[in-house]
mmCIF file of N, CA and C in Angstrom:
data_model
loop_
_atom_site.group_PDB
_atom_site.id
_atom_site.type_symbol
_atom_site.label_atom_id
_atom_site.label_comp_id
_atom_site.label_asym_id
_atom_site.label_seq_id
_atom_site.Cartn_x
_atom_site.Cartn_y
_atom_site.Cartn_z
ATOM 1 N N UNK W 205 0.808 -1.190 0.000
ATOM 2 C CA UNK W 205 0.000 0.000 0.000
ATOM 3 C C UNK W 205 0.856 1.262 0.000
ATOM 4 N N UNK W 206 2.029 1.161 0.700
ATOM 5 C CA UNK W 206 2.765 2.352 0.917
ATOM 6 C C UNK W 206 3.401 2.820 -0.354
ATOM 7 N N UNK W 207 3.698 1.488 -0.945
ATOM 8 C CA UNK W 207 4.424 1.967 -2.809
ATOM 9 C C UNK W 207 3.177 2.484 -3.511
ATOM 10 N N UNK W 208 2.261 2.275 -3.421
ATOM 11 C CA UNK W 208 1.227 2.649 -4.503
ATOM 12 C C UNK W 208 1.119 3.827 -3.673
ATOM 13 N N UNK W 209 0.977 4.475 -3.112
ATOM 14 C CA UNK W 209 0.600 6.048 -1.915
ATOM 15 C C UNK W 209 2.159 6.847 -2.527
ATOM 16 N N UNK W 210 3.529 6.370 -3.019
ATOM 17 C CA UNK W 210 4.522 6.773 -2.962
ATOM 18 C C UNK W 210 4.452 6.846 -5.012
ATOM 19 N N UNK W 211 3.701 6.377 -5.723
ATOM 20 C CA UNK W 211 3.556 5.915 -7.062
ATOM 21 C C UNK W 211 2.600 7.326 -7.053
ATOM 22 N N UNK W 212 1.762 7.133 -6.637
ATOM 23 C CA UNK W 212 0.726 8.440 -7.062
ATOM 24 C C UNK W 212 1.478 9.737 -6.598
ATOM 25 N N UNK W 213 2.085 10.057 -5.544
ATOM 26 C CA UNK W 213 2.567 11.550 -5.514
ATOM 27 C C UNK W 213 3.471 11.682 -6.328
ATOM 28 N N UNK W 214 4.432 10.702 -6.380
ATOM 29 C CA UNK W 214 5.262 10.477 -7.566
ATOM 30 C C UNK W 214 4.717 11.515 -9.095
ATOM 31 N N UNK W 215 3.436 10.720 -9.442
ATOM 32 C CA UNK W 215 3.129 11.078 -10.986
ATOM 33 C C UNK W 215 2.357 12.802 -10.830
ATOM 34 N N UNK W 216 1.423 12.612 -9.353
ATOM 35 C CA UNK W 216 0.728 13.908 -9.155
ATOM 36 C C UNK W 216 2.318 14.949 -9.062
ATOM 37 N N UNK W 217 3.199 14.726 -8.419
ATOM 38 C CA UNK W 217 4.540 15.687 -8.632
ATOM 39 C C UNK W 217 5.103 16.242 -9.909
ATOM 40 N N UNK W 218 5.263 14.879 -10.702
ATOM 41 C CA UNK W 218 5.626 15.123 -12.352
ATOM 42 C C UNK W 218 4.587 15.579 -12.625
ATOM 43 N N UNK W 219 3.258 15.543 -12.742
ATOM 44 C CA UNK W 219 2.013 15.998 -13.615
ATOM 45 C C UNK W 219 2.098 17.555 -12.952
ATOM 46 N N UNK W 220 2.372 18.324 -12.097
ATOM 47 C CA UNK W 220 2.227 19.515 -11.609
ATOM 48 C C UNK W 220 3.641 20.205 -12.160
ATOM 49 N N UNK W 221 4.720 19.471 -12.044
ATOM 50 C CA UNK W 221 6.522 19.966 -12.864
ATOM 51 C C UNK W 221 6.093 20.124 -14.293
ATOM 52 N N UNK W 222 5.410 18.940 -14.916
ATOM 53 C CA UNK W 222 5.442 19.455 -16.207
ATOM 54 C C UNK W 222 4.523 20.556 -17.109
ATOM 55 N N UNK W 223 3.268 20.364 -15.925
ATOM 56 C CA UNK W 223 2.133 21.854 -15.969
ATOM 57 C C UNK W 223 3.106 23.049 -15.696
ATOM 58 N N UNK W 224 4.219 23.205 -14.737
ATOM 59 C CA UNK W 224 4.607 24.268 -14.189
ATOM 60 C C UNK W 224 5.775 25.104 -15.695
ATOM 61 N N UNK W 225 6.317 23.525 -16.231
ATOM 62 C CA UNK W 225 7.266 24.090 -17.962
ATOM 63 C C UNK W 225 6.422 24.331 -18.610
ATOM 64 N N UNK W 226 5.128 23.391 -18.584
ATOM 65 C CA UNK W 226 4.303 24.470 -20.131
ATOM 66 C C UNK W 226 4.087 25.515 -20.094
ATOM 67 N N UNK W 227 3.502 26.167 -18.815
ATOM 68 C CA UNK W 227 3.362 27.468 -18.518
ATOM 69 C C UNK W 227 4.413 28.545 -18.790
ATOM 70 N N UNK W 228 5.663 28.025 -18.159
ATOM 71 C CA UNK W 228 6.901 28.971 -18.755
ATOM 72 C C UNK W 228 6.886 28.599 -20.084
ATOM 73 N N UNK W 229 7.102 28.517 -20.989
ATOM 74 C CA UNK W 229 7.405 27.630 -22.304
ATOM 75 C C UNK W 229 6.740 29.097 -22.740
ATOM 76 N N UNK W 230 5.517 29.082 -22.781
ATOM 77 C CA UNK W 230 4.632 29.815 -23.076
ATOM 78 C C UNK W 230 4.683 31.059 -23.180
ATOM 79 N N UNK W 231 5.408 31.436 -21.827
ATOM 80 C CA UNK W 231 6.384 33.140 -21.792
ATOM 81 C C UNK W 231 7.615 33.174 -22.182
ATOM 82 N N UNK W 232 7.644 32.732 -23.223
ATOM 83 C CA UNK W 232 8.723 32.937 -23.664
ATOM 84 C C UNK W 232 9.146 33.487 -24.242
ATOM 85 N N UNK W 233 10.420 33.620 -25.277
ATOM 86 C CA UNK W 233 11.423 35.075 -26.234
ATOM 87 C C UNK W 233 10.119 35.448 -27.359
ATOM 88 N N UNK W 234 9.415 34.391 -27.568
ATOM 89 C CA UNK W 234 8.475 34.356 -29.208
ATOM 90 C C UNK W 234 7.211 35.075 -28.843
ATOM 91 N N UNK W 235 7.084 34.969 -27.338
ATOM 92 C CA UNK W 235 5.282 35.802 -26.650
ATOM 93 C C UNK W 235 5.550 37.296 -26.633
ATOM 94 N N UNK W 236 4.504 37.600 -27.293
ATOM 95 C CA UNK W 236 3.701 39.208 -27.124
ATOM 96 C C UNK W 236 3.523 39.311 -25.746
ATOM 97 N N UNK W 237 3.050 38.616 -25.234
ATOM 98 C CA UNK W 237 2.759 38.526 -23.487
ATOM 99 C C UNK W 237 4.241 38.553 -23.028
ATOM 100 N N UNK W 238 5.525 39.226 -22.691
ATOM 101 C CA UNK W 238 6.374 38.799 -21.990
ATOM 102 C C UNK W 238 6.777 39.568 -21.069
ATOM 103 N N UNK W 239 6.156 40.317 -20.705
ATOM 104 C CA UNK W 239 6.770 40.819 -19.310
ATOM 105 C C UNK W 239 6.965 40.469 -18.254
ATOM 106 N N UNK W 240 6.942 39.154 -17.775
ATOM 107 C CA UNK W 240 7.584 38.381 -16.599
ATOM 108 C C UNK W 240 8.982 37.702 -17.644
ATOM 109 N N UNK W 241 9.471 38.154 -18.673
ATOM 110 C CA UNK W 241 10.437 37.472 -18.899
ATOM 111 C C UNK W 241 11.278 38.290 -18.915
ATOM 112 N N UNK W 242 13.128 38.002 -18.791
ATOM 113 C CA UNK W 242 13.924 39.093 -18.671
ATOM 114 C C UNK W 242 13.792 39.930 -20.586
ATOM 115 N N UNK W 243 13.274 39.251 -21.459
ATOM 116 C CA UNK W 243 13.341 39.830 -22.734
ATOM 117 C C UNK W 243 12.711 40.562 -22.934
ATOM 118 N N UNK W 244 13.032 41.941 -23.067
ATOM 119 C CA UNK W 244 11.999 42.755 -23.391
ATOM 120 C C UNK W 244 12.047 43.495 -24.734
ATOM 121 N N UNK W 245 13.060 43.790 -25.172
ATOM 122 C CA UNK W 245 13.569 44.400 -26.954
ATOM 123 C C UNK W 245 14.107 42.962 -27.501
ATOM 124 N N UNK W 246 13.673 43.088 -28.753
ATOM 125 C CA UNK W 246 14.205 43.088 -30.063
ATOM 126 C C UNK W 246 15.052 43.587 -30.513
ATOM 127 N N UNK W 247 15.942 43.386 -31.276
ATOM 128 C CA UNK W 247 16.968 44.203 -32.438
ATOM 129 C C UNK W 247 16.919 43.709 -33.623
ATOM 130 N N UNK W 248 16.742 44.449 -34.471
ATOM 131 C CA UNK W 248 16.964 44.059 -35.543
ATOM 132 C C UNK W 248 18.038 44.606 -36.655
ATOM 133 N N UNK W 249 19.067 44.109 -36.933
ATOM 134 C CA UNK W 249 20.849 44.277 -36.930
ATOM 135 C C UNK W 249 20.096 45.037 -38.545
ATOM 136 N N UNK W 250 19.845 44.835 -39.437
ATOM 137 C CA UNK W 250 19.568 44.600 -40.840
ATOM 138 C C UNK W 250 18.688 46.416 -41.169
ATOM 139 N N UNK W 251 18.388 46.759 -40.126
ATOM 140 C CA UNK W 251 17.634 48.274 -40.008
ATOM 141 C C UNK W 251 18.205 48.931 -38.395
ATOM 142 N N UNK W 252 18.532 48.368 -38.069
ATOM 143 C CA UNK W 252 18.880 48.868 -36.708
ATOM 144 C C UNK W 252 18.001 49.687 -36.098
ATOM 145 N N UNK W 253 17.142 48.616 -35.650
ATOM 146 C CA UNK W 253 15.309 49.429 -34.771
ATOM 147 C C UNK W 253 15.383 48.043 -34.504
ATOM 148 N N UNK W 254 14.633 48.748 -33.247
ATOM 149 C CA UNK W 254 13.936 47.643 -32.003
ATOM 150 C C UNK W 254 12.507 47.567 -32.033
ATOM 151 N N UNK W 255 12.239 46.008 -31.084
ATOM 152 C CA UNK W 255 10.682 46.286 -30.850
ATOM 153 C C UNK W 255 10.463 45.882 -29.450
ATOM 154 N N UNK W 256 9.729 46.737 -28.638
ATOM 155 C CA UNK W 256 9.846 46.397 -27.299
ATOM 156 C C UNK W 256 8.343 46.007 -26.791
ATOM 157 N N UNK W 257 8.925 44.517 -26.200
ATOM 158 C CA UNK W 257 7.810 43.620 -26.301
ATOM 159 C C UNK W 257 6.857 44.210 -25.033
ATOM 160 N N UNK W 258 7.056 45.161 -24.351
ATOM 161 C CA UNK W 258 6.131 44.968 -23.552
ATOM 162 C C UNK W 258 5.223 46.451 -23.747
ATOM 163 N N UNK W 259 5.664 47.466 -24.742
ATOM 164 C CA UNK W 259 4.982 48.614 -25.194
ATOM 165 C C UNK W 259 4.454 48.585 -26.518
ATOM 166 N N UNK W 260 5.034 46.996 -26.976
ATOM 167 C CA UNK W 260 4.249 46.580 -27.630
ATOM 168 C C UNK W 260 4.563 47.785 -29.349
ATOM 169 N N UNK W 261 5.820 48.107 -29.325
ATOM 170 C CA UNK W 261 6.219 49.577 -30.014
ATOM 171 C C UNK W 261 7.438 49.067 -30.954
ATOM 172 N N UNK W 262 7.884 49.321 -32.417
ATOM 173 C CA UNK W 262 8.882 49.934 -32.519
ATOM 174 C C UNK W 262 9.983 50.996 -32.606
ATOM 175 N N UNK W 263 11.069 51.293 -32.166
ATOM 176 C CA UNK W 263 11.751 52.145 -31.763
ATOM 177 C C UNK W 263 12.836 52.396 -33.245
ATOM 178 N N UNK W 264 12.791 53.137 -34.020
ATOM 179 C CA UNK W 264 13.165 53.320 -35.112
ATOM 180 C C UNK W 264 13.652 54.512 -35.440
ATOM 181 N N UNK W 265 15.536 54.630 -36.160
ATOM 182 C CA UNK W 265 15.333 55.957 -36.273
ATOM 183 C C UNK W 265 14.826 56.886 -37.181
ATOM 184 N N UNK W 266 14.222 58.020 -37.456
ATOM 185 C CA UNK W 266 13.860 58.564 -38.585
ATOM 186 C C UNK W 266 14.457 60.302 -38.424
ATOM 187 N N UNK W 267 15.080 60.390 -39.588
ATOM 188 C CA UNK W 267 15.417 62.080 -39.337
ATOM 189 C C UNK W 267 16.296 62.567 -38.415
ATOM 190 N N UNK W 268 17.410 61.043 -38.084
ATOM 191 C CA UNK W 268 18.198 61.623 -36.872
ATOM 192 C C UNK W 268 17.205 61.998 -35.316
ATOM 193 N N UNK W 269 15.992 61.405 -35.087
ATOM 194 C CA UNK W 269 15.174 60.823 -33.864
ATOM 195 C C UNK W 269 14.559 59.833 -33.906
ATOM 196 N N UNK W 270 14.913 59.518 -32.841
ATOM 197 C CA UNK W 270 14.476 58.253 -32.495
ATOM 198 C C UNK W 270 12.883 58.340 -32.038
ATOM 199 N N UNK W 271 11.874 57.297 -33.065
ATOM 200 C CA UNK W 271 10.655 57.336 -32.984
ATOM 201 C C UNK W 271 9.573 55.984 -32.176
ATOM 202 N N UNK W 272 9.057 56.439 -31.659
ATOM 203 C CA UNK W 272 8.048 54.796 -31.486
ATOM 204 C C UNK W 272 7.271 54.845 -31.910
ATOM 205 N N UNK W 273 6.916 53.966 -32.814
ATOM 206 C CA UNK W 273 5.208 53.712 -33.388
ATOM 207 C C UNK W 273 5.000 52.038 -33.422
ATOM 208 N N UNK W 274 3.595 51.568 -33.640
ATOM 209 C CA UNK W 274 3.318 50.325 -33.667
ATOM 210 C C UNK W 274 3.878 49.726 -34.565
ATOM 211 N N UNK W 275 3.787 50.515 -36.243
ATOM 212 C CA UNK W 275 4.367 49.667 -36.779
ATOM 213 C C UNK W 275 5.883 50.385 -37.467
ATOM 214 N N UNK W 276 6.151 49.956 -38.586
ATOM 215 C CA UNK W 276 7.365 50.094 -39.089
ATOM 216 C C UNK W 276 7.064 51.066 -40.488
ATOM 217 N N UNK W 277 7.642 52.305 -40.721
ATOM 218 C CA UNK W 277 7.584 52.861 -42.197
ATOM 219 C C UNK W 277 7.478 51.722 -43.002
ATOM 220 N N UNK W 278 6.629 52.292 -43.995
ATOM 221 C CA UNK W 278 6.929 51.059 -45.579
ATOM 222 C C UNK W 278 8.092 51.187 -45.822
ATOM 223 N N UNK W 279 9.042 52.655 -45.832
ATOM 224 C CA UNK W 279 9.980 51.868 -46.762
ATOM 225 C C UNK W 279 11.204 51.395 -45.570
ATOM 226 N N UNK W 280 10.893 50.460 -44.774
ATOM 227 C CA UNK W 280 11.780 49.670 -43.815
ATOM 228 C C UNK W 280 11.665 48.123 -44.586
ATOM 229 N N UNK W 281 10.769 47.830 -45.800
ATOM 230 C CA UNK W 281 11.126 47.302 -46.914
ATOM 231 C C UNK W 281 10.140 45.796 -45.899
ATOM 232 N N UNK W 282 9.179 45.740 -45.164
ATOM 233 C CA UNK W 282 8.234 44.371 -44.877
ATOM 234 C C UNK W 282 8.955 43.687 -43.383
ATOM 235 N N UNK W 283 9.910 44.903 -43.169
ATOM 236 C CA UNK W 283 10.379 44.220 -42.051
ATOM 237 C C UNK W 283 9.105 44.052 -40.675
ATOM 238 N N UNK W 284 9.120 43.057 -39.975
ATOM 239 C CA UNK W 284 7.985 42.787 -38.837
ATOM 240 C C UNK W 284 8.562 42.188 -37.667
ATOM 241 N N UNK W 285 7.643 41.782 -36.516
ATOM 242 C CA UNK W 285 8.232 41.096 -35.524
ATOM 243 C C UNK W 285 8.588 39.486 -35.822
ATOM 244 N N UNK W 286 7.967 39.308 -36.862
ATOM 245 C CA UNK W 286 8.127 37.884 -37.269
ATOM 246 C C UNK W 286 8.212 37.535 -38.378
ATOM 247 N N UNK W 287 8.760 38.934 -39.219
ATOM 248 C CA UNK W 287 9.377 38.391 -40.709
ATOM 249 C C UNK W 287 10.989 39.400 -40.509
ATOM 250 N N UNK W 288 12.008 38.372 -40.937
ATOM 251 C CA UNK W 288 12.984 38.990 -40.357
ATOM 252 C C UNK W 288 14.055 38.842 -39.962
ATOM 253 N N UNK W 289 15.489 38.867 -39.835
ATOM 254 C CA UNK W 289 16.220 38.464 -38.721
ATOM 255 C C UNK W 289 16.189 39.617 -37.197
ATOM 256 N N UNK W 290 16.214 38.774 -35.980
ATOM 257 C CA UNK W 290 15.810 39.464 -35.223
ATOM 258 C C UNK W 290 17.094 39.059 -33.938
ATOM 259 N N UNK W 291 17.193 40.160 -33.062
ATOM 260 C CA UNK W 291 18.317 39.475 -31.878
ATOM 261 C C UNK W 291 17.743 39.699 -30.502
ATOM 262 N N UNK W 292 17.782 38.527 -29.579
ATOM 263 C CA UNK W 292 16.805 38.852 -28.788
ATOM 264 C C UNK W 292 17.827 39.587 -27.315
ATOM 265 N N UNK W 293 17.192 40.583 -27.275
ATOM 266 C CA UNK W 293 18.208 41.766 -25.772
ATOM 267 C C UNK W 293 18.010 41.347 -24.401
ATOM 268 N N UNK W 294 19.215 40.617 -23.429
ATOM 269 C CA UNK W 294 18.308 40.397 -22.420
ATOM 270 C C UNK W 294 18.897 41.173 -21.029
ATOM 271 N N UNK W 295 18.669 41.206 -20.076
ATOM 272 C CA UNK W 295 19.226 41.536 -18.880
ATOM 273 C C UNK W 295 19.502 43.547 -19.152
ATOM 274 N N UNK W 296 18.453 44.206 -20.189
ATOM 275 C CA UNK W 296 17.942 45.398 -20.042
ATOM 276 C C UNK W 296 17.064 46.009 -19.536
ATOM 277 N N UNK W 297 17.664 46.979 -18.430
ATOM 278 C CA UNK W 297 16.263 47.755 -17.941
ATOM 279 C C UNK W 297 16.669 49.175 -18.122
ATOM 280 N N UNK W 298 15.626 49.722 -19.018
ATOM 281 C CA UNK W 298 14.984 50.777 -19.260
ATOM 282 C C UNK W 298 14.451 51.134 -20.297
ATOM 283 N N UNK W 299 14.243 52.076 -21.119
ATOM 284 C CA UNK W 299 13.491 52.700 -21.848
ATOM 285 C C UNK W 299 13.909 53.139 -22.749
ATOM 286 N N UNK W 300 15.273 53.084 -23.022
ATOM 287 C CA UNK W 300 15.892 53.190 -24.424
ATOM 288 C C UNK W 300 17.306 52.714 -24.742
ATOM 289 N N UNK W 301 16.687 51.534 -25.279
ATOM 290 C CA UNK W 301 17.794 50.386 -25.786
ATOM 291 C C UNK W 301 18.942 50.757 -26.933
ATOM 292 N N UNK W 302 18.379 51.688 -27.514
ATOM 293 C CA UNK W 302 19.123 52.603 -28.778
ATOM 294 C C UNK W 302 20.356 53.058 -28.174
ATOM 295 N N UNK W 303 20.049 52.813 -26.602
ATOM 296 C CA UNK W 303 21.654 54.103 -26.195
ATOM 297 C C UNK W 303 22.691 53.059 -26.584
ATOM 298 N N UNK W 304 22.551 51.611 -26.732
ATOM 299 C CA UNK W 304 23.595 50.673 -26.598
ATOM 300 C C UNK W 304 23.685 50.143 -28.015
ATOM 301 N N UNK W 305 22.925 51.261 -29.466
ATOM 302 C CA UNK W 305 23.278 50.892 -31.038
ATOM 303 C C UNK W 305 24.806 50.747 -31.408
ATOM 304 N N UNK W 306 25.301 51.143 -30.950
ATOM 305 C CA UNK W 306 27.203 51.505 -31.650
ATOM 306 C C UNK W 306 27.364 49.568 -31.321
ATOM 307 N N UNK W 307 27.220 49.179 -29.526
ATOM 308 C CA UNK W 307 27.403 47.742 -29.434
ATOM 309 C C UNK W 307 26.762 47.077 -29.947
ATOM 310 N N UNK W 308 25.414 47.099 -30.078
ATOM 311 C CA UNK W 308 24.973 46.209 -31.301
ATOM 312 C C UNK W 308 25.321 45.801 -32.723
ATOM 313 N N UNK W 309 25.267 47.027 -33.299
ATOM 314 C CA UNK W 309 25.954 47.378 -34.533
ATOM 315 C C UNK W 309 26.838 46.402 -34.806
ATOM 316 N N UNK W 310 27.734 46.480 -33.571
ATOM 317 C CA UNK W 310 29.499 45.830 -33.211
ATOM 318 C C UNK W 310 29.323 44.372 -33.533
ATOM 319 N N UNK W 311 28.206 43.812 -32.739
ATOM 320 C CA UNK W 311 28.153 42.962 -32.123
ATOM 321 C C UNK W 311 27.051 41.653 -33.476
ATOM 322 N N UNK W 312 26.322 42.633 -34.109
ATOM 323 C CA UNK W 312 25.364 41.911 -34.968
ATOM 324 C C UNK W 312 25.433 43.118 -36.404
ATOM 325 N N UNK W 313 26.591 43.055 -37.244
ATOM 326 C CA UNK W 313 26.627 43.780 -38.471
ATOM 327 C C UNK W 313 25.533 43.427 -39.003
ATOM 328 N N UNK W 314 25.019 44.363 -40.169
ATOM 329 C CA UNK W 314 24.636 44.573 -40.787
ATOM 330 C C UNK W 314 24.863 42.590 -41.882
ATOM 331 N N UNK W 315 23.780 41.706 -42.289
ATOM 332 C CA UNK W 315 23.732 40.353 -42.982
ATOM 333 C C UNK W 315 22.994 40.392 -44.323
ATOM 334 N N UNK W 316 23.618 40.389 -44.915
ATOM 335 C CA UNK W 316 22.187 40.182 -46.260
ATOM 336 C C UNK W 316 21.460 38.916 -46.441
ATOM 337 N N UNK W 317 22.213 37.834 -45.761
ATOM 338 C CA UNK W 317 21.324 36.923 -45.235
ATOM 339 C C UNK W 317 20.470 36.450 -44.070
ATOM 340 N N UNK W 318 20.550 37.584 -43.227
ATOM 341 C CA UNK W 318 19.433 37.780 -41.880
ATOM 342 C C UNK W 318 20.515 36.307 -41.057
ATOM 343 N N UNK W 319 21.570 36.066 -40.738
ATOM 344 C CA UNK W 319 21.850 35.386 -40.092
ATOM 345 C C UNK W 319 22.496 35.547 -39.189
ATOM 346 N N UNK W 320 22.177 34.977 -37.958
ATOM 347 C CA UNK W 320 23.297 35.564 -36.824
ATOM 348 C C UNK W 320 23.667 34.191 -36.249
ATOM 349 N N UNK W 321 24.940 34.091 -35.606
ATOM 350 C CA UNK W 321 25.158 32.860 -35.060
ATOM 351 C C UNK W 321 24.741 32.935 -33.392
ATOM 352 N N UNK W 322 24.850 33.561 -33.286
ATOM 353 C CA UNK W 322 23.613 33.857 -31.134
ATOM 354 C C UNK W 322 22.690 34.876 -31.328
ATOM 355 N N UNK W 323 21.533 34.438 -31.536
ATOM 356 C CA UNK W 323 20.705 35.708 -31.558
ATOM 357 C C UNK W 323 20.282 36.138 -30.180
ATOM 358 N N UNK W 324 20.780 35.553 -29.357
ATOM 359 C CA UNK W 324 20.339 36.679 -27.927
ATOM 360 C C UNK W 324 21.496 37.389 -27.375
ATOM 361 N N UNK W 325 21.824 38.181 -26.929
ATOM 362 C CA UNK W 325 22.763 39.023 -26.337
ATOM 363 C C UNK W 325 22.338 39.469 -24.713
ATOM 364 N N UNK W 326 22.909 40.147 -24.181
ATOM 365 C CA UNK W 326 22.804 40.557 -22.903
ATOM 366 C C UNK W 326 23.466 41.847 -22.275
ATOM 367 N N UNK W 327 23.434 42.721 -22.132
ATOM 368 C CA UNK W 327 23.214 44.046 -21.454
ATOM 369 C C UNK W 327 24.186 44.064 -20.644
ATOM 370 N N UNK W 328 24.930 45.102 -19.814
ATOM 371 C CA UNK W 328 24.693 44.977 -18.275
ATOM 372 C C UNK W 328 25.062 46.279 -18.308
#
């Protein structure tokens, strides 16, 4: 009796661990929803503008200022949050990720094949 009592918390344990990864899974780099995650910008090396997932904005420059709007000028040529090469920013806090373009730049040139070999980076 005691193995079968030790068999069920067993699976009720795993069945609650693996409810607890789908849930994260879910907030993850790819969710519109992510503000419990440390990711909050985008970069995108290929236009050099961000999209910040939790204002839900891109940050783009135009005219020598830096602009936010939802979406992207046409002629940024179809670029989107999910058509694209994209680099994901992590361990940033604040409100303008642009101050750290020169390291990006550095860090993710300009690809004509949208390829990066680490697309996440990190801040500090």
């Amino acid at each position: 009796m005691k193995t079968k009592n030790k068999v069920i918390l067993l699976m009720l344990f795993l069945t609650c661990a693996f409810s607890n990864a789908q849930e994260s899974k879910s907030n993850g780099p790819n969710s519109l929803d992510n503000e419990s995650t440390e990711i909050r910008y985008y970069y995108f090396p290929n236009i050099q503008a961000y999209f910040d997932l939790n204002e839900k904005v891109y940050l783009y420059k135009d005219n020598g200022e830096w602009i936010e709007a939802e979406e992207l000028p046409k002629y940024y040529g179809g670029y989107s949050l999910y058509n694209k090469a994209r680099v994901s920013i992590t361990d940033y806090v604040g409100d303008e990720p642009y101050l750290h373009l020169e390291t990006h730049k550095k860090l993710y040139p300009y690809n004509s094949k949208g390829r990066f070999q680490n697309q996440t980076i990190t801040n500090n």
